[in-house]
PDB file of C-alpha atoms in Angstrom:
ATOM      1  CA  MET A 828      -7.665 -12.531  -6.138  1.00 89.00           C
ATOM      2  CA  GLU A 829      -9.763  -8.958  -5.746  1.00 93.00           C
ATOM      3  CA  LEU A 830      -6.847  -7.239  -4.340  1.00 94.00           C
ATOM      4  CA  LEU A 831      -4.880  -8.008  -7.227  1.00 94.00           C
ATOM      5  CA  VAL A 832      -7.233  -7.355  -9.464  1.00 96.00           C
ATOM      6  CA  GLN A 833      -7.792  -4.124  -8.295  1.00 96.00           C
ATOM      7  CA  ALA A 834      -4.536  -3.041  -7.685  1.00 96.00           C
ATOM      8  CA  GLY A 835      -3.556  -4.331 -11.347  1.00 95.00           C
ATOM      9  CA  SER A 836      -6.251  -2.131 -13.089  1.00 97.00           C
ATOM     10  CA  ALA A 837      -5.323   0.684 -11.102  1.00 97.00           C
ATOM     11  CA  ARG A 838      -1.917   0.067 -11.949  1.00 96.00           C
ATOM     12  CA  SER A 839      -2.177  -0.320 -16.338  1.00 97.00           C
ATOM     13  CA  THR A 840      -4.975   3.144 -16.410  1.00 98.00           C
ATOM     14  CA  LEU A 841      -2.400   4.767 -14.422  1.00 97.00           C
ATOM     15  CA  LEU A 842       0.239   3.958 -16.994  1.00 97.00           C
ATOM     16  CA  SER A 843      -2.100   4.461 -20.134  1.00 98.00           C
ATOM     17  CA  ALA A 844      -2.801   8.090 -18.606  1.00 97.00           C
ATOM     18  CA  LEU A 845       0.536   9.069 -18.307  1.00 96.00           C
ATOM     19  CA  ARG A 846       0.959   7.622 -22.456  1.00 96.00           C
ATOM     20  CA  GLU A 847      -2.388  10.461 -22.386  1.00 96.00           C
ATOM     21  CA  ALA A 848      -0.589  12.750 -21.375  1.00 95.00           C
ATOM     22  CA  ARG A 849       2.934  12.073 -23.200  1.00 93.00           C
ATOM     23  CA  ASN A 850       0.623  12.428 -26.501  1.00 94.00           C
ATOM     24  CA  ASP A 851      -1.066  15.545 -24.748  1.00 93.00           C
ATOM     25  CA  ASN A 852      -4.554  14.138 -24.160  1.00 95.00           C
ATOM     26  CA  ILE A 853      -4.303  16.016 -21.112  1.00 95.00           C
ATOM     27  CA  THR A 854      -8.565  15.906 -20.969  1.00 96.00           C
ATOM     28  CA  GLN A 855      -8.255  11.610 -21.123  1.00 98.00           C
ATOM     29  CA  ALA A 856      -5.507  11.438 -19.077  1.00 97.00           C
ATOM     30  CA  LEU A 857      -7.131  13.170 -16.566  1.00 97.00           C
ATOM     31  CA  SER A 858     -10.073  11.108 -16.664  1.00 97.00           C
ATOM     32  CA  LEU A 859      -7.928   7.508 -16.775  1.00 98.00           C
ATOM     33  CA  ILE A 860      -6.660   9.029 -13.458  1.00 97.00           C
ATOM     34  CA  GLU A 861     -10.170   9.351 -11.667  1.00 97.00           C
ATOM     35  CA  GLU A 862     -11.099   5.650 -13.402  1.00 98.00           C
ATOM     36  CA  ALA A 863      -7.900   4.416 -11.334  1.00 98.00           C
ATOM     37  CA  THR A 864      -8.722   6.325  -8.085  1.00 97.00           C
ATOM     38  CA  LEU A 865     -12.078   3.822  -8.239  1.00 98.00           C
ATOM     39  CA  PHE A 866      -9.569   0.903  -8.644  1.00 98.00           C
ATOM     40  CA  ILE A 867      -7.570   2.077  -5.625  1.00 97.00           C
ATOM     41  CA  SER A 868     -10.526   3.080  -3.326  1.00 97.00           C
ATOM     42  CA  ALA A 869     -11.746  -0.512  -4.441  1.00 97.00           C
ATOM     43  CA  ALA A 870      -8.323  -2.365  -3.159  1.00 96.00           C
ATOM     44  CA  HIS A 871      -8.144  -0.039  -0.735  1.00 94.00           C
ATOM     45  CA  LYS A 872     -11.337  -0.754   1.464  1.00 96.00           C
ATOM     46  CA  ILE A 873     -10.427  -5.336   0.376  1.00 94.00           C
ATOM     47  CA  GLN A 874      -6.957  -4.122   2.508  1.00 92.00           C
ATOM     48  CA  THR A 875      -8.616  -2.439   5.065  1.00 91.00           C
ATOM     49  CA  GLU A 876     -11.590  -5.977   5.908  1.00 92.00           C
ATOM     50  CA  LEU A 877      -8.400  -8.866   5.649  1.00 90.00           C
ATOM     51  CA  ILE A 878      -6.058  -5.946   8.076  1.00 89.00           C
ATOM     52  CA  GLY A 879      -9.387  -6.179  10.451  1.00 90.00           C
ATOM     53  CA  MET A 880      -9.633  -9.749   9.500  1.00 89.00           C
ATOM     54  CA  ASP A 881      -5.667 -10.015  10.254  1.00 83.00           C
ATOM     55  CA  GLU A 882      -6.269  -8.051  14.068  1.00 81.00           C
ATOM     56  CA  GLY A 883      -2.748  -7.985  14.166  1.00 78.00           C
ATOM     57  CA  SER A 884      -2.892 -12.076  14.923  1.00 82.00           C
ATOM     58  CA  GLY A 885      -1.703 -13.441  11.928  1.00 82.00           C
ATOM     59  CA  LYS A 886      -4.853 -14.813  11.287  1.00 85.00           C
ATOM     60  CA  VAL A 887      -4.540 -14.235   7.569  1.00 84.00           C
ATOM     61  CA  PRO A 888      -2.482 -16.445   6.227  1.00 84.00           C
ATOM     62  CA  VAL A 889       0.201 -14.482   4.190  1.00 86.00           C
ATOM     63  CA  SER A 890       0.618 -16.120   0.236  1.00 89.00           C
ATOM     64  CA  LEU A 891       2.442 -14.762  -2.164  1.00 92.00           C
ATOM     65  CA  ILE A 892      -0.589 -13.589  -4.209  1.00 91.00           C
ATOM     66  CA  LEU A 893      -1.623 -11.666  -1.473  1.00 90.00           C
ATOM     67  CA  VAL A 894       2.577 -10.228  -1.630  1.00 92.00           C
ATOM     68  CA  HIS A 895       1.951 -10.004  -4.612  1.00 93.00           C
ATOM     69  CA  ALA A 896      -1.248  -8.021  -4.643  1.00 92.00           C
ATOM     70  CA  GLN A 897       0.346  -5.885  -1.695  1.00 93.00           C
ATOM     71  CA  ASP A 898       3.380  -4.194  -4.499  1.00 94.00           C
ATOM     72  CA  HIS A 899       0.441  -4.182  -7.127  1.00 94.00           C
ATOM     73  CA  LEU A 900      -1.314  -1.550  -4.835  1.00 95.00           C
ATOM     74  CA  MET A 901       1.955  -0.633  -3.321  1.00 96.00           C
ATOM     75  CA  ASN A 902       3.104   0.799  -6.544  1.00 96.00           C
ATOM     76  CA  ALA A 903      -0.364   2.054  -7.738  1.00 96.00           C
ATOM     77  CA  MET A 904      -0.419   4.455  -5.126  1.00 96.00           C
ATOM     78  CA  LEU A 905       2.832   5.470  -4.607  1.00 97.00           C
ATOM     79  CA  ILE A 906       2.327   5.350  -9.434  1.00 96.00           C
ATOM     80  CA  GLN A 907      -1.068   8.166  -8.846  1.00 96.00           C
ATOM     81  CA  GLU A 908       1.355  10.528  -6.929  1.00 96.00           C
ATOM     82  CA  LEU A 909       4.041  10.938  -9.570  1.00 96.00           C
ATOM     83  CA  ALA A 910       1.196  10.709 -12.270  1.00 96.00           C
ATOM     84  CA  SER A 911      -1.050  13.681 -10.894  1.00 95.00           C
ATOM     85  CA  ASP A 912       2.450  15.541 -10.792  1.00 95.00           C
ATOM     86  CA  MET A 913       3.421  14.822 -13.935  1.00 95.00           C
ATOM     87  CA  ILE A 914       0.194  15.384 -15.561  1.00 95.00           C
ATOM     88  CA  GLU A 915       0.056  18.368 -14.608  1.00 94.00           C
ATOM     89  CA  LEU A 916       3.308  19.652 -16.025  1.00 93.00           C
ATOM     90  CA  TYR A 917       2.277  17.900 -18.807  1.00 91.00           C
ATOM     91  CA  ARG A 918      -0.328  20.508 -19.046  1.00 90.00           C
ATOM     92  CA  ARG A 919       1.698  23.363 -18.213  1.00 90.00           C
ATOM     93  CA  ASN A 920       4.241  22.661 -20.863  1.00 86.00           C
ATOM     94  CA  PRO A 921       2.658  20.749 -23.814  1.00 76.00           C
ATOM     95  CA  GLN A 922       5.409  19.271 -26.408  1.00 70.00           C
ATOM     96  CA  GLY A 923       8.452  19.733 -24.222  1.00 57.00           C
ATOM     97  CA  ASP A 924       7.966  23.674 -24.727  1.00 55.00           C
TER      98      ASP A 924
END
């Protein structure tokens, strides 16, 4: 469950960062990116522990909540990459000039 919480928090924070960048609040957007990185790091640590516990042999039961948490983490990691690039574009070209 903690994996889902951390990944979901990262995703929400990254989407907030994009909204801030759209409103020309680049400093706030970058701060939110940093915050989201902490959530992703925590989620990735949990994921790594689960992989270690499983040892590739199916020791960790795969539940719908685990799949859902993995989806959130993968999406958050993708959004993180895209958001960083988009915020840089907003920074270079404020107000769509």
